[in-house]
């Protein structure tokens, strides 16, 4: 489910408070990657865009961190209001606050990204073909 698509990551993150705190940065980027791009439902609980269902253990397994490090990172992100945690009986809902500032819901952007990707592929193919022609010419000489 999460293997398709992409997220936007602004270069502004380089000056973000948590950028040098590896565990916190890892958990935040992981949350951006896991967050639902559209509203959903899980066990009769509404899961809004920008949120996802998880557990501390699952986050630890997915990020390679310990449960303790995940909890600390989430606490840091809550203190600065990047994330909100909502505990339920058997699961946790993580919400990326201001998700729309991080990720647009603009299909035109998706189309432009696809077109750019296709242009880049064509340019790469052209460069590779040019290099092949140059090598062939060098071999003839």
mmCIF file of C-alpha atoms in Angstrom:
data_model
loop_
_atom_site.group_PDB
_atom_site.id
_atom_site.type_symbol
_atom_site.label_atom_id
_atom_site.label_comp_id
_atom_site.label_asym_id
_atom_site.label_seq_id
_atom_site.Cartn_x
_atom_site.Cartn_y
_atom_site.Cartn_z
ATOM 1 C CA UNK A 1 0.000 0.000 0.000
ATOM 2 C CA UNK A 2 2.756 2.457 0.862
ATOM 3 C CA UNK A 3 5.132 1.471 -1.888
ATOM 4 C CA UNK A 4 3.586 3.681 -4.555
ATOM 5 C CA UNK A 5 3.552 7.440 -4.762
ATOM 6 C CA UNK A 6 5.862 9.986 -3.257
ATOM 7 C CA UNK A 7 6.045 12.690 -0.633
ATOM 8 C CA UNK A 8 7.382 16.210 -0.881
ATOM 9 C CA UNK A 9 10.285 17.086 1.368
ATOM 10 C CA UNK A 10 11.312 20.724 1.396
ATOM 11 C CA UNK A 11 14.937 21.737 1.744
ATOM 12 C CA UNK A 12 13.726 23.891 4.637
ATOM 13 C CA UNK A 13 14.075 20.723 6.708
ATOM 14 C CA UNK A 14 17.824 21.410 6.760
ATOM 15 C CA UNK A 15 17.208 24.299 9.164
ATOM 16 C CA UNK A 16 14.486 22.500 11.152
ATOM 17 C CA UNK A 17 15.000 22.252 14.913
ATOM 18 C CA UNK A 18 15.083 18.439 14.915
ATOM 19 C CA UNK A 19 17.217 17.935 11.812
ATOM 20 C CA UNK A 20 20.351 16.961 13.742
ATOM 21 C CA UNK A 21 18.395 14.756 16.182
ATOM 22 C CA UNK A 22 18.600 11.571 14.127
ATOM 23 C CA UNK A 23 15.872 9.575 15.900
ATOM 24 C CA UNK A 24 13.366 12.424 15.862
ATOM 25 C CA UNK A 25 14.093 13.202 12.214
ATOM 26 C CA UNK A 26 13.771 9.521 11.306
ATOM 27 C CA UNK A 27 10.414 9.181 13.056
ATOM 28 C CA UNK A 28 9.052 12.392 11.519
ATOM 29 C CA UNK A 29 10.019 11.475 7.957
ATOM 30 C CA UNK A 30 8.645 7.986 8.556
ATOM 31 C CA UNK A 31 5.351 9.536 9.705
ATOM 32 C CA UNK A 32 5.202 11.656 6.539
ATOM 33 C CA UNK A 33 5.701 8.505 4.485
ATOM 34 C CA UNK A 34 3.063 6.520 6.399
ATOM 35 C CA UNK A 35 0.391 9.215 6.693
ATOM 36 C CA UNK A 36 -2.796 8.647 4.700
ATOM 37 C CA UNK A 37 -3.093 10.957 1.713
ATOM 38 C CA UNK A 38 -6.882 10.706 2.000
ATOM 39 C CA UNK A 39 -9.395 10.116 4.770
ATOM 40 C CA UNK A 40 -10.079 6.545 5.813
ATOM 41 C CA UNK A 41 -11.630 4.396 8.533
ATOM 42 C CA UNK A 42 -10.116 1.798 10.863
ATOM 43 C CA UNK A 43 -12.237 -0.239 13.278
ATOM 44 C CA UNK A 44 -14.997 2.403 13.167
ATOM 45 C CA UNK A 45 -12.511 5.204 13.898
ATOM 46 C CA UNK A 46 -12.186 7.996 11.351
ATOM 47 C CA UNK A 47 -8.566 8.350 10.235
ATOM 48 C CA UNK A 48 -8.202 11.752 8.579
ATOM 49 C CA UNK A 49 -5.797 12.737 5.821
ATOM 50 C CA UNK A 50 -2.353 13.162 7.371
ATOM 51 C CA UNK A 51 -2.929 10.462 9.998
ATOM 52 C CA UNK A 52 -2.226 6.751 10.254
ATOM 53 C CA UNK A 53 -2.780 3.815 12.597
ATOM 54 C CA UNK A 54 0.213 2.201 14.262
ATOM 55 C CA UNK A 55 1.728 1.108 17.574
ATOM 56 C CA UNK A 56 4.992 1.922 19.329
ATOM 57 C CA UNK A 57 6.293 -1.581 18.591
ATOM 58 C CA UNK A 58 5.384 -1.313 14.915
ATOM 59 C CA UNK A 59 7.075 2.092 14.608
ATOM 60 C CA UNK A 60 10.158 0.675 16.310
ATOM 61 C CA UNK A 61 10.261 -2.282 13.919
ATOM 62 C CA UNK A 62 9.728 -0.093 10.848
ATOM 63 C CA UNK A 63 12.371 2.498 11.784
ATOM 64 C CA UNK A 64 14.953 0.224 13.379
ATOM 65 C CA UNK A 65 14.761 2.185 16.627
ATOM 66 C CA UNK A 66 13.894 0.928 20.094
ATOM 67 C CA UNK A 67 10.428 1.519 21.511
ATOM 68 C CA UNK A 68 11.990 3.922 24.026
ATOM 69 C CA UNK A 69 13.639 5.962 21.262
ATOM 70 C CA UNK A 70 10.386 6.058 19.294
ATOM 71 C CA UNK A 71 8.487 7.320 22.353
ATOM 72 C CA UNK A 72 11.114 10.021 22.963
ATOM 73 C CA UNK A 73 11.041 11.107 19.313
ATOM 74 C CA UNK A 74 7.225 11.284 19.331
ATOM 75 C CA UNK A 75 7.348 13.281 22.560
ATOM 76 C CA UNK A 76 9.789 15.757 20.945
ATOM 77 C CA UNK A 77 7.554 16.109 17.895
ATOM 78 C CA UNK A 78 4.487 16.657 20.080
ATOM 79 C CA UNK A 79 6.262 19.310 22.151
ATOM 80 C CA UNK A 80 6.899 21.343 19.005
ATOM 81 C CA UNK A 81 3.440 20.515 17.623
ATOM 82 C CA UNK A 82 4.581 18.640 14.522
ATOM 83 C CA UNK A 83 2.585 15.549 15.544
ATOM 84 C CA UNK A 84 -0.373 14.544 17.679
ATOM 85 C CA UNK A 85 -0.832 11.084 19.228
ATOM 86 C CA UNK A 86 -4.253 9.661 20.023
ATOM 87 C CA UNK A 87 -4.224 6.410 21.977
ATOM 88 C CA UNK A 88 -7.000 3.867 21.498
ATOM 89 C CA UNK A 89 -7.431 0.543 23.295
ATOM 90 C CA UNK A 90 -5.364 -1.507 20.834
ATOM 91 C CA UNK A 91 -3.736 1.013 18.520
ATOM 92 C CA UNK A 92 -2.338 4.505 18.212
ATOM 93 C CA UNK A 93 -3.312 7.189 15.712
ATOM 94 C CA UNK A 94 -0.501 9.540 14.738
ATOM 95 C CA UNK A 95 -1.487 12.783 13.036
ATOM 96 C CA UNK A 96 0.996 14.978 11.186
ATOM 97 C CA UNK A 97 -0.224 18.446 12.147
ATOM 98 C CA UNK A 98 -0.463 20.852 9.204
ATOM 99 C CA UNK A 99 -0.083 17.907 6.826
ATOM 100 C CA UNK A 100 -1.338 20.038 3.939
ATOM 101 C CA UNK A 101 1.631 22.375 4.403
ATOM 102 C CA UNK A 102 3.963 19.411 3.902
ATOM 103 C CA UNK A 103 1.992 17.531 1.251
ATOM 104 C CA UNK A 104 -0.246 19.053 -1.364
ATOM 105 C CA UNK A 105 -3.402 17.365 -2.571
ATOM 106 C CA UNK A 106 -2.985 18.886 -6.031
ATOM 107 C CA UNK A 107 -3.389 16.495 -8.934
ATOM 108 C CA UNK A 108 -1.831 19.059 -11.288
ATOM 109 C CA UNK A 109 1.399 18.729 -9.301
ATOM 110 C CA UNK A 110 1.240 14.963 -9.843
ATOM 111 C CA UNK A 111 0.788 15.460 -13.577
ATOM 112 C CA UNK A 112 3.650 17.970 -13.731
ATOM 113 C CA UNK A 113 5.887 15.558 -11.791
ATOM 114 C CA UNK A 114 5.029 12.750 -14.192
ATOM 115 C CA UNK A 115 5.735 14.950 -17.219
ATOM 116 C CA UNK A 116 9.041 16.089 -15.722
ATOM 117 C CA UNK A 117 9.972 12.476 -15.038
ATOM 118 C CA UNK A 118 9.242 11.557 -18.642
ATOM 119 C CA UNK A 119 11.289 14.513 -19.906
ATOM 120 C CA UNK A 120 14.191 13.500 -17.637
ATOM 121 C CA UNK A 121 14.003 9.910 -18.937
ATOM 122 C CA UNK A 122 14.142 11.144 -22.511
ATOM 123 C CA UNK A 123 17.110 13.426 -21.764
ATOM 124 C CA UNK A 124 18.967 10.591 -20.044
ATOM 125 C CA UNK A 125 18.298 8.285 -22.971
ATOM 126 C CA UNK A 126 19.562 10.983 -25.340
ATOM 127 C CA UNK A 127 22.739 11.470 -23.305
ATOM 128 C CA UNK A 128 23.349 7.712 -23.137
ATOM 129 C CA UNK A 129 22.801 7.410 -26.867
ATOM 130 C CA UNK A 130 25.209 10.300 -27.475
ATOM 131 C CA UNK A 131 27.862 8.657 -25.306
ATOM 132 C CA UNK A 132 27.425 5.398 -27.218
ATOM 133 C CA UNK A 133 27.905 7.208 -30.546
ATOM 134 C CA UNK A 134 31.026 8.976 -29.203
ATOM 135 C CA UNK A 135 32.492 5.655 -27.986
ATOM 136 C CA UNK A 136 31.797 4.025 -31.331
ATOM 137 C CA UNK A 137 33.513 6.908 -33.159
ATOM 138 C CA UNK A 138 36.534 6.671 -30.836
ATOM 139 C CA UNK A 139 36.777 2.920 -31.443
ATOM 140 C CA UNK A 140 36.747 3.467 -35.234
ATOM 141 C CA UNK A 141 39.651 5.906 -34.994
#
